[in-house]
Short mmCIF file of C-alpha atoms in Angstrom, two decimals:
data_model
loop_
_atom_site.label_atom_id
_atom_site.label_comp_id
_atom_site.label_asym_id
_atom_site.label_seq_id
_atom_site.Cartn_x
_atom_site.Cartn_y
_atom_site.Cartn_z
CA MET M 170 0.01 0.03 0.03
CA ALA M 171 2.72 2.47 0.84
CA GLN M 172 4.64 1.73 -2.30
CA ALA M 173 1.66 2.20 -4.47
CA ALA M 174 0.88 5.43 -2.76
CA LEU M 175 4.50 6.78 -3.52
CA ARG M 176 4.10 5.86 -6.93
CA ARG M 177 0.95 7.70 -7.25
CA LEU M 178 2.72 10.73 -5.83
CA VAL M 179 5.71 11.06 -8.20
CA PRO M 180 3.71 12.89 -10.90
CA VAL M 181 2.28 15.03 -8.47
CA ALA M 182 5.59 15.71 -7.02
CA ARG M 183 7.03 16.61 -10.56
CA THR M 184 4.22 18.67 -11.29
CA LEU M 185 4.41 20.70 -8.30
CA ALA M 186 8.47 21.03 -8.63
CA LEU M 187 7.88 22.27 -12.06
CA GLY M 188 5.36 24.82 -11.37
CA GLN M 189 7.44 26.34 -8.35
CA GLN M 190 10.55 26.55 -10.72
CA ARG M 191 8.25 28.19 -13.49
CA GLN M 192 6.70 30.42 -10.92
CA ARG M 193 10.22 31.52 -9.19
CA PHE M 194 11.68 32.15 -12.83
CA GLN M 195 8.70 34.33 -13.69
CA SER M 196 8.51 36.31 -10.48
CA THR M 197 12.27 37.05 -10.21
CA SER M 198 12.44 40.12 -12.61
CA VAL M 199 9.28 41.45 -11.42
CA ASP M 200 9.63 41.05 -7.63
CA SER M 201 13.35 41.97 -7.43
CA SER M 202 13.12 45.33 -6.89
CA ILE M 203 10.33 44.70 -4.07
CA ARG M 204 12.63 42.27 -2.25
CA ARG M 205 15.46 44.85 -2.24
CA VAL M 206 13.15 47.37 -0.24
CA GLN M 207 11.45 44.64 1.79
CA GLN M 208 14.82 43.45 3.60
CA GLN M 209 14.39 41.28 6.76
CA PRO M 210 15.92 42.39 10.05
CA LEU M 211 18.76 39.66 9.72
CA LEU M 212 21.10 38.67 6.94
CA LEU M 213 22.85 35.46 7.33
CA TYR M 214 25.93 34.39 5.39
CA THR M 215 26.15 30.64 5.59
CA ALA M 216 26.83 27.16 3.93
CA SER M 217 25.63 23.61 4.07
CA THR M 218 28.01 22.65 6.90
CA PRO M 219 27.50 21.82 10.49
CA ASN M 220 28.31 25.14 11.56
CA GLY M 221 25.95 26.68 9.07
CA ARG M 222 23.10 24.40 10.01
CA LYS M 223 23.49 25.36 13.67
CA VAL M 224 22.32 28.97 13.17
CA SER M 225 19.87 28.05 10.44
CA ALA M 226 18.06 25.66 12.87
CA LEU M 227 17.93 28.39 15.80
CA LEU M 228 16.48 30.81 13.37
CA GLU M 229 13.65 28.42 11.94
CA GLU M 230 12.89 28.20 15.81
CA LEU M 231 12.85 31.71 16.46
CA LYS M 232 10.78 31.96 13.34
CA ALA M 233 8.33 29.39 14.45
CA THR M 234 7.97 31.05 17.97
CA THR M 235 8.25 34.86 17.53
CA GLY M 236 7.73 35.11 13.56
CA LEU M 237 11.22 36.36 13.23
CA GLN M 238 12.15 36.94 9.42
CA TYR M 239 15.67 36.79 7.89
CA ASP M 240 17.42 36.49 4.44
CA VAL M 241 19.93 34.17 3.53
CA HIS M 242 22.91 34.27 1.30
CA LYS M 243 24.66 31.38 0.60
CA ILE M 244 28.48 31.44 0.32
CA ASN M 245 30.13 28.76 -1.95
CA ILE M 246 32.88 27.52 0.13
CA SER M 247 34.06 25.16 -2.76
CA GLU M 248 35.15 28.49 -4.74
CA ASN M 249 36.75 29.94 -1.62
CA THR M 250 33.94 32.90 -1.72
CA GLN M 251 34.51 33.17 2.01
CA LYS M 252 38.24 34.27 1.46
CA GLU M 253 37.10 37.14 -0.98
CA PRO M 254 37.88 40.78 0.43
CA TRP M 255 34.13 41.72 0.86
CA PHE M 256 33.60 38.86 2.96
CA LEU M 257 36.99 39.03 5.05
CA LYS M 258 35.73 42.79 5.98
CA LEU M 259 32.89 41.06 7.76
CA ASN M 260 34.88 38.18 9.37
CA PRO M 261 38.61 38.43 8.98
CA ASN M 262 38.86 34.64 9.70
CA GLY M 263 37.16 33.98 6.51
CA ARG M 264 34.71 31.47 8.07
CA ILE M 265 30.94 30.83 7.83
CA PRO M 266 28.44 31.70 9.38
CA VAL M 267 28.28 35.49 9.49
CA LEU M 268 25.25 37.31 10.94
CA VAL M 269 24.21 41.02 9.99
CA ASP M 270 21.61 42.82 12.19
CA ARG M 271 20.15 45.55 10.19
CA ARG M 272 18.07 46.52 13.10
CA ARG M 273 21.21 47.42 15.13
CA ALA M 274 23.24 49.45 12.41
CA ASN M 275 24.07 46.32 10.43
CA PHE M 276 26.13 44.86 13.36
CA VAL M 277 28.19 41.92 12.51
CA VAL M 278 28.51 38.91 14.39
CA PHE M 279 30.72 35.98 13.39
CA GLU M 280 31.69 32.66 15.17
CA THR M 281 28.89 29.85 15.44
CA ALA M 282 28.70 29.93 19.24
CA ALA M 283 28.73 33.91 19.29
CA VAL M 284 25.98 33.97 16.80
CA LEU M 285 24.02 31.53 18.74
CA LEU M 286 24.26 33.30 22.05
CA TYR M 287 23.47 36.73 20.22
CA LEU M 288 20.34 35.38 18.74
CA GLU M 289 19.16 33.86 22.12
CA GLN M 290 20.20 37.15 23.97
CA PHE M 291 18.28 39.63 21.67
CA TYR M 292 15.74 37.84 19.75
CA ASP M 293 14.52 35.11 22.10
CA GLU M 294 12.12 37.29 24.21
CA GLY M 295 10.43 34.65 26.39
CA ARG M 296 13.75 32.46 26.79
CA VAL M 297 12.18 29.59 25.12
CA PHE M 298 15.71 28.41 23.77
CA GLY M 299 17.84 29.57 26.84
CA PHE M 300 17.75 31.03 30.41
CA ASP M 301 17.89 34.33 32.13
CA SER M 302 21.52 35.11 32.84
CA VAL M 303 20.56 36.70 36.16
CA GLU M 304 17.47 34.84 37.65
CA GLN M 305 18.46 31.47 36.26
CA TRP M 306 22.25 31.84 36.47
CA ASP M 307 22.76 27.86 37.36
CA GLU M 308 20.96 26.90 34.15
CA TYR M 309 22.58 29.42 32.22
CA SER M 310 26.11 28.37 33.17
CA GLU M 311 25.16 24.76 32.20
CA MET M 312 23.98 25.88 28.83
CA ILE M 313 27.50 28.18 28.49
CA GLN M 314 29.48 25.20 29.43
CA TRP M 315 28.05 22.66 27.03
CA ILE M 316 28.15 25.33 24.24
CA PHE M 317 31.90 25.76 24.79
CA TRP M 318 32.30 22.04 25.24
CA ALA M 319 31.11 21.31 21.77
CA HIS M 320 32.55 24.54 20.26
CA GLY M 321 35.89 23.37 21.36
CA GLY M 322 35.97 19.63 21.30
CA LEU M 323 32.97 17.90 19.61
CA GLY M 324 33.12 20.19 16.57
CA PRO M 325 36.84 20.01 15.94
CA MET M 326 37.63 16.45 16.70
CA SER M 327 34.35 15.59 14.61
CA GLY M 328 35.45 17.60 11.79
CA GLN M 329 38.95 16.52 11.75
CA ALA M 330 38.09 12.99 11.64
CA SER M 331 35.56 13.59 8.70
CA HIS M 332 38.30 15.22 6.87
CA PHE M 333 41.07 12.69 7.25
CA ARG M 334 38.50 9.95 6.51
CA ASN M 335 37.21 11.41 3.31
CA ALA M 336 39.01 14.36 2.14
CA ALA M 337 42.70 14.21 2.89
CA PRO M 338 44.87 14.08 -0.13
CA VAL M 339 46.95 11.52 1.27
CA ASP M 340 46.16 8.54 3.72
CA VAL M 341 47.42 9.04 7.41
CA PRO M 342 46.18 6.24 9.27
CA TYR M 343 47.34 7.46 12.73
CA ALA M 344 45.37 10.70 12.03
CA LYS M 345 42.19 8.85 11.26
CA GLN M 346 42.46 6.54 14.19
CA ARG M 347 43.31 9.37 16.65
CA TYR M 348 40.36 11.70 15.62
CA THR M 349 37.83 8.72 15.28
CA ASP M 350 38.70 7.45 18.55
CA GLU M 351 38.54 11.10 20.15
CA THR M 352 35.08 11.71 18.41
CA GLY M 353 33.63 8.38 20.02
CA ARG M 354 34.89 9.38 23.44
CA LEU M 355 33.14 12.49 23.04
CA TYR M 356 29.87 10.63 22.34
CA GLY M 357 30.30 8.85 25.33
CA VAL M 358 30.63 12.08 27.22
CA LEU M 359 27.06 12.99 25.93
CA GLU M 360 26.09 9.58 26.74
CA LEU M 361 26.88 9.93 30.27
CA ARG M 362 25.35 13.43 30.21
CA LEU M 363 21.94 12.23 28.99
CA ALA M 364 21.75 9.18 31.57
CA GLN M 365 18.93 10.65 33.36
CA ARG M 366 18.10 13.51 31.19
CA ASP M 367 16.46 14.46 27.97
CA TYR M 368 18.46 17.63 27.01
CA LEU M 369 21.81 18.99 28.12
CA ALA M 370 21.06 21.72 30.22
CA GLY M 371 18.35 22.86 32.54
CA ALA M 372 17.06 21.51 35.97
CA GLY M 373 15.44 18.12 36.27
CA LYS M 374 15.37 16.34 32.74
CA GLY M 375 16.50 19.61 31.09
CA LYS M 376 15.38 21.58 28.54
CA TYR M 377 15.81 22.10 24.58
CA THR M 378 18.19 24.94 24.44
CA VAL M 379 20.83 26.47 22.38
CA ALA M 380 23.30 23.93 23.86
CA ASP M 381 21.35 20.85 21.94
CA ILE M 382 21.08 22.91 18.75
CA ASN M 383 24.83 23.70 18.86
CA ALA M 384 25.64 20.04 19.46
CA HIS M 385 23.21 18.19 16.96
CA PRO M 386 24.70 18.90 13.59
CA TRP M 387 28.15 17.32 14.60
CA VAL M 388 26.28 14.46 15.88
CA SER M 389 24.33 14.28 12.67
CA GLY M 390 27.52 13.75 10.59
CA HIS M 391 28.44 10.49 12.83
CA LYS M 392 28.88 8.34 9.46
CA TRP M 393 31.55 10.93 8.04
CA ALA M 394 33.39 10.39 11.28
CA GLY M 395 33.74 6.39 11.07
CA PHE M 396 30.48 5.48 12.85
CA GLU M 397 27.70 3.69 11.06
CA SER M 398 25.24 4.20 13.43
CA LEU M 399 24.73 5.36 17.19
CA ASP M 400 23.54 2.01 18.45
CA GLU M 401 26.65 2.32 20.87
CA TRP M 402 25.31 5.05 22.85
CA PRO M 403 21.53 4.48 23.00
CA ARG M 404 20.69 7.60 25.26
CA LEU M 405 22.60 9.74 22.76
CA LYS M 406 20.54 8.21 19.92
CA ARG M 407 17.18 8.94 21.51
CA TRP M 408 18.32 12.54 22.14
CA PHE M 409 19.37 12.89 18.54
CA ASP M 410 16.09 11.57 17.10
CA ARG M 411 14.10 13.72 19.68
CA ILE M 412 15.81 16.67 17.85
CA ALA M 413 15.72 15.58 14.38
CA GLU M 414 12.10 15.21 14.30
CA ARG M 415 11.47 18.99 15.23
CA PRO M 416 10.15 20.62 11.91
CA ALA M 417 12.32 23.56 12.60
CA VAL M 418 15.51 21.58 12.50
CA GLN M 419 14.46 19.75 9.42
CA VAL M 420 13.72 22.99 7.68
CA GLY M 421 17.20 24.22 8.77
CA LEU M 422 18.59 21.17 6.73
CA PHE M 423 17.56 22.93 3.23
CA LEU M 424 19.46 26.25 4.07
CA PRO M 425 21.02 28.14 2.41
CA ASN M 426 19.14 26.89 -0.52
CA GLY M 427 15.94 28.83 0.20
CA GLU M 428 13.51 29.01 2.80
CA LYS M 429 10.80 26.59 2.84
CA SER M 430 7.68 25.77 5.17
CA ALA M 431 7.59 22.64 7.09
CA TRP M 432 4.92 21.07 4.77
CA GLU M 433 7.13 21.76 1.52
CA CYS M 434 10.19 20.18 3.43
CA GLN M 435 8.16 17.02 4.10
CA PHE M 436 6.84 16.75 0.47
CA THR M 437 10.17 17.22 -0.82
CA ILE M 438 11.66 14.62 1.44
CA LEU M 439 8.90 12.33 0.24
CA PHE M 440 9.73 13.35 -3.24
CA ALA M 441 13.49 12.43 -2.75
CA VAL M 442 12.44 9.01 -1.23
CA VAL M 443 10.18 8.09 -4.24
CA GLU M 444 12.75 9.27 -6.79
CA ARG M 445 15.78 7.53 -4.87
CA ARG M 446 14.15 4.02 -6.31
CA SER M 447 15.00 5.18 -9.99
CA THR M 448 18.47 5.42 -11.42
CA LEU M 449 18.95 9.16 -10.03
CA THR M 450 22.31 9.82 -8.39
CA THR M 451 22.91 11.80 -5.29
CA MET M 452 24.09 14.68 -7.27
CA ASN M 453 20.93 14.74 -9.51
CA LEU M 454 18.85 14.62 -6.47
CA CYS M 455 21.03 17.61 -4.88
CA ARG M 456 20.27 19.60 -8.32
CA ARG M 457 16.77 19.04 -8.36
CA LEU M 458 16.01 19.40 -4.93
CA THR M 459 18.24 22.35 -4.46
CA ALA M 460 19.56 20.57 -1.41
CA SER M 461 23.11 19.73 0.09
CA THR M 462 24.59 16.00 -0.45
CA SER M 463 24.23 15.35 3.12
CA PHE M 464 20.39 15.95 2.96
CA VAL M 465 20.02 13.82 0.14
CA ARG M 466 22.10 11.16 1.84
CA ALA M 467 19.99 11.38 5.14
CA TYR M 468 16.67 11.34 3.90
CA ALA M 469 16.80 9.13 0.60
CA THR M 470 18.51 6.51 1.32
CA ARG M 471 15.67 4.05 1.82
CA TYR M 472 16.17 2.43 -1.41
CA ARG M 473 19.94 2.41 -1.60
CA ARG M 474 21.59 -0.84 -2.53
CA PRO M 475 21.78 -2.95 0.29
CA LYS M 476 25.33 -3.49 1.63
CA PRO M 477 26.95 -7.06 0.85
CA GLY M 478 26.67 -9.81 3.45
CA THR M 479 23.24 -8.72 4.44
CA ALA M 480 19.98 -10.54 4.11
CA GLU M 481 19.00 -8.29 1.35
CA ARG M 482 22.13 -8.83 -0.67
CA PRO M 483 23.84 -11.94 0.81
CA ALA M 484 27.78 -12.60 0.22
CA TYR M 485 29.00 -13.74 -3.11
CA ARG M 486 30.17 -17.44 -2.54
CA ALA M 487 32.38 -19.11 -5.19
CA PRO M 488 31.08 -22.35 -6.49
CA ASP M 489 32.92 -25.53 -5.70
CA PRO M 490 35.60 -25.73 -8.54
CA LEU M 491 35.37 -29.77 -8.07
CA VAL M 492 31.72 -29.68 -8.87
CA ASN M 493 30.81 -31.10 -12.34
CA ASN M 494 34.47 -30.52 -13.45
CA PRO M 495 35.98 -34.15 -13.54
CA LYS M 496 39.28 -32.66 -15.00
CA ALA M 497 39.84 -30.43 -11.91
CA VAL M 498 42.57 -31.31 -9.66
CA VAL M 499 44.20 -30.39 -6.51
CA THR M 500 47.84 -29.20 -6.18
CA SER M 501 49.53 -29.27 -2.48
CA LEU M 502 52.46 -27.18 -1.91
CA GLU M 503 55.26 -28.83 -0.12
CA ASP M 504 56.04 -27.80 3.60
CA GLU M 505 53.13 -25.17 3.14
CA ASP M 506 49.49 -25.20 4.33
CA LEU M 507 48.16 -23.91 1.06
CA THR M 508 46.00 -25.80 -1.46
CA PHE M 509 45.66 -24.99 -5.05
CA ILE M 510 42.86 -25.97 -7.01
CA HIS M 511 43.17 -25.92 -10.51
CA ARG M 512 40.09 -25.99 -13.06
CA PRO M 513 41.18 -25.94 -16.58
CA PRO M 514 38.84 -25.34 -19.35
CA PRO M 515 37.20 -28.46 -21.09
CA THR M 516 39.61 -28.43 -24.12
CA ALA M 517 42.91 -28.13 -21.98
CA PRO M 518 45.03 -31.18 -20.81
CA SER M 519 44.42 -32.20 -17.20
CA PRO M 520 47.62 -31.27 -15.06
CA PHE M 521 48.58 -33.94 -12.37
CA SER M 522 48.78 -33.38 -8.74
CA LEU M 523 51.80 -33.28 -6.57
CA SER M 524 49.95 -34.06 -3.44
CA THR M 525 51.21 -36.99 -1.41
CA ASP M 526 48.58 -36.79 1.21
CA PRO M 527 46.25 -39.66 0.97
CA THR M 528 43.78 -38.44 3.39
CA SER M 529 42.82 -35.13 1.54
CA PRO M 530 39.00 -35.00 0.85
CA LEU M 531 39.45 -32.94 -2.58
CA LEU M 532 42.34 -35.02 -3.88
CA ARG M 533 41.99 -36.88 -7.02
CA PRO M 534 44.09 -39.51 -8.60
CA PRO M 535 46.75 -37.77 -10.73
CA THR M 536 46.92 -38.17 -14.60
CA ALA M 537 50.60 -38.42 -14.81
CA VAL M 538 53.38 -38.59 -12.51
CA THR M 539 57.05 -37.45 -13.51
CA ASN M 540 60.29 -37.05 -11.74
CA ALA M 541 61.64 -34.64 -14.46
CA PRO M 542 64.98 -32.72 -13.53
CA LEU M 543 64.99 -29.05 -12.97
CA PRO M 544 65.68 -26.81 -15.90
CA PRO M 545 68.98 -25.38 -16.24
CA LEU M 546 69.87 -21.76 -14.75
CA THR M 547 69.16 -18.89 -17.18
CA ARG M 548 71.49 -16.66 -15.16
CA LYS M 549 75.11 -16.46 -16.15
CA GLU M 550 77.52 -17.24 -13.49
CA ILE M 551 80.08 -14.49 -12.97
CA PRO M 552 83.53 -15.57 -11.82
CA MET M 553 85.36 -13.46 -9.01
CA PRO M 554 87.76 -11.46 -10.64
CA GLU M 555 91.46 -11.69 -9.81
CA ARG M 556 93.30 -9.18 -7.81
CA ALA M 557 94.48 -6.28 -9.64
CA SER M 558 98.12 -5.73 -10.22
CA ASP M 559 99.88 -2.30 -9.86
CA LYS M 560 100.10 -1.86 -13.59
CA VAL M 561 96.49 -2.24 -14.01
CA VAL M 562 95.37 0.21 -11.01
CA ALA M 563 98.06 2.85 -12.55
CA GLU M 564 96.43 2.49 -15.76
CA ILE M 565 92.80 3.01 -14.46
CA ARG M 566 93.91 5.95 -12.64
CA ARG M 567 95.49 7.64 -15.83
CA LEU M 568 92.27 7.14 -17.83
CA ARG M 569 90.12 8.14 -15.36
CA ARG M 570 91.94 11.31 -14.77
CA SER M 571 92.56 12.11 -18.37
CA ASP M 572 88.68 12.07 -19.51
CA PRO M 573 86.19 11.00 -16.70
CA ASN M 574 83.43 11.90 -18.91
CA THR M 575 84.58 9.04 -21.30
CA TYR M 576 85.97 6.69 -18.91
CA THR M 577 83.26 6.25 -16.56
CA ARG M 578 83.37 4.01 -13.99
CA LEU M 579 81.32 1.19 -15.49
CA LYS M 580 83.41 1.56 -18.77
CA LEU M 581 86.58 1.03 -16.95
CA ALA M 582 85.32 -1.83 -14.86
CA GLU M 583 84.33 -3.65 -18.24
CA MET M 584 87.71 -2.92 -19.77
CA PHE M 585 89.82 -4.09 -16.85
CA GLY M 586 87.38 -6.69 -15.50
CA VAL M 587 86.92 -5.31 -11.90
CA THR M 588 83.90 -3.56 -10.33
CA SER M 589 82.64 -0.18 -10.49
CA ASN M 590 83.02 0.30 -6.74
CA PHE M 591 87.05 -0.99 -7.25
CA VAL M 592 87.20 1.79 -9.62
CA GLY M 593 85.63 4.45 -7.66
CA ALA M 594 87.80 3.52 -4.61
CA ILE M 595 91.08 3.81 -6.43
CA ALA M 596 90.47 6.46 -8.93
CA ALA M 597 88.09 8.87 -7.14
CA LEU M 598 87.75 12.26 -8.93
CA LYS M 599 88.79 15.42 -6.94
CA SER M 600 85.75 17.67 -5.85
CA SER M 601 86.23 19.97 -8.70
CA ALA M 602 86.08 17.02 -11.29
CA ARG M 603 82.93 15.48 -9.28
CA ARG M 604 81.27 18.92 -9.41
CA ALA M 605 81.83 19.27 -13.24
CA ARG M 606 80.54 15.70 -13.53
CA PHE M 607 77.38 16.54 -11.55
CA ARG M 608 76.87 19.58 -13.87
CA ILE M 609 77.19 17.72 -16.77
CA ASP M 610 74.66 14.83 -15.72
CA ALA M 611 72.36 17.58 -14.60
CA GLU M 612 72.31 19.28 -17.90
CA LYS M 613 71.55 15.75 -19.39
CA GLN M 614 68.59 15.36 -17.09
CA ALA M 615 67.34 18.74 -17.97
CA LYS M 616 67.37 18.09 -21.67
CA LEU M 617 65.60 14.85 -21.07
CA ARG M 618 62.88 16.75 -19.08
CA GLU M 619 62.25 19.03 -21.95
CA GLY M 620 60.81 15.97 -23.98
CA TRP M 621 58.50 15.18 -21.11
CA SER M 622 54.84 15.78 -21.22
CA GLU M 623 52.78 17.56 -18.71
CA LYS M 624 51.60 14.56 -17.25
CA LYS M 625 54.78 12.97 -16.39
CA ILE M 626 56.34 16.49 -15.02
CA ILE M 627 53.25 16.86 -12.76
CA ALA M 628 53.54 13.10 -11.30
CA ARG M 629 57.30 13.57 -10.62
CA ALA M 630 56.58 16.95 -8.65
CA ILE M 631 53.90 14.89 -6.90
CA ARG M 632 56.32 12.33 -5.92
CA GLU M 633 59.04 14.72 -4.72
CA LYS M 634 56.21 16.38 -2.31
CA ARG M 635 55.33 13.02 -1.11
CA ARG M 636 59.04 12.12 -0.69
CA GLN M 637 59.55 15.29 1.11
CA PHE M 638 56.39 14.99 3.34
CA TRP M 639 57.30 11.62 4.69
#
């Protein structure tokens, strides 16, 4: 029934999506001047990151309770928009999010924790998501403590674990293990705090505050940090699900791609789940829904291909090579606990077995037995050179000093039947001659590099950088 209902909703979803796009396109030029005049009191510069979603979630909560309106300006961090001069004037650190309060002479607030506390102080009139700093000092202090704890521990450790596991240019096992373990330890801290509580701060069971909004986006990225689920921390998982079910938090996942109502969010989520059954990729869904990749993975993964080894997708088991193949034989390697099963094609001659174990359950009678001798060695045996006479040593030194470019160590070794190390020991060049020799070799290498392709030059530079790094 549910699947049939989802199929019936697909054309409706497509029609509404196209209608919204057409209406948005038609009204852009007409309403552009009106939008410039009707600016909202707050302007948020943000991106689809955990830090950006914190502020978006709180603004949506305030919008639902107090009617607070705000504008959103998307920052494309993949193109380093946050490093441009106009943005550095707002935040010299070049990071999102940044809040501009137009009601207070365009007052600028940056750093995520500072933005959250600013909104809670000036726009949370009834202290719905916080506490009074005078009358409820203990609860307010608890809230501040857990905000600073997440800002200095949970956020940086989760971010580093996600970076080294998913985005690092080189594989650093120590860094991945260190930051993943530290993130798991911080999840354990939240598990202890939520042992007898529903939320992080507040008396009794606690109250949903800015402290929870600040920590929730980082926990939502637990898969990027190396944890497939939160089953290891059941209390943390219940806290996470409780916050994720709030409509304002769900709307905050869409920002900064445009404001949407709770109904539009739920419908778009349903649309994503339905379309995920087709051949659409994650990036196609991101473009169609104007949502981030993390949102699509979070809400449109119901019909993903199951993992191998599960009931939906059993692990692949190779067929028995001895079944229905009378020519297959077993070869046991001597002095080893290894067995090689050779299954030749039907037209190939059957090989013989070297196994002497009569108790082997897979052993079959060999078709031939041979005691052929080993083939001769293909490597030439080089006799040890005799000790060079004084006359040979003098001649080697004379030739080496006369023209070191022509009479190299290898050439002299071949001429007199000695090793190149012997030539280098008795006829070492002076420092000036060695420098000249190095200079000639460098010129040869430079001429060779001129004929290299750009790809080979880049590959060589990468190898050099890796060698310097390690």
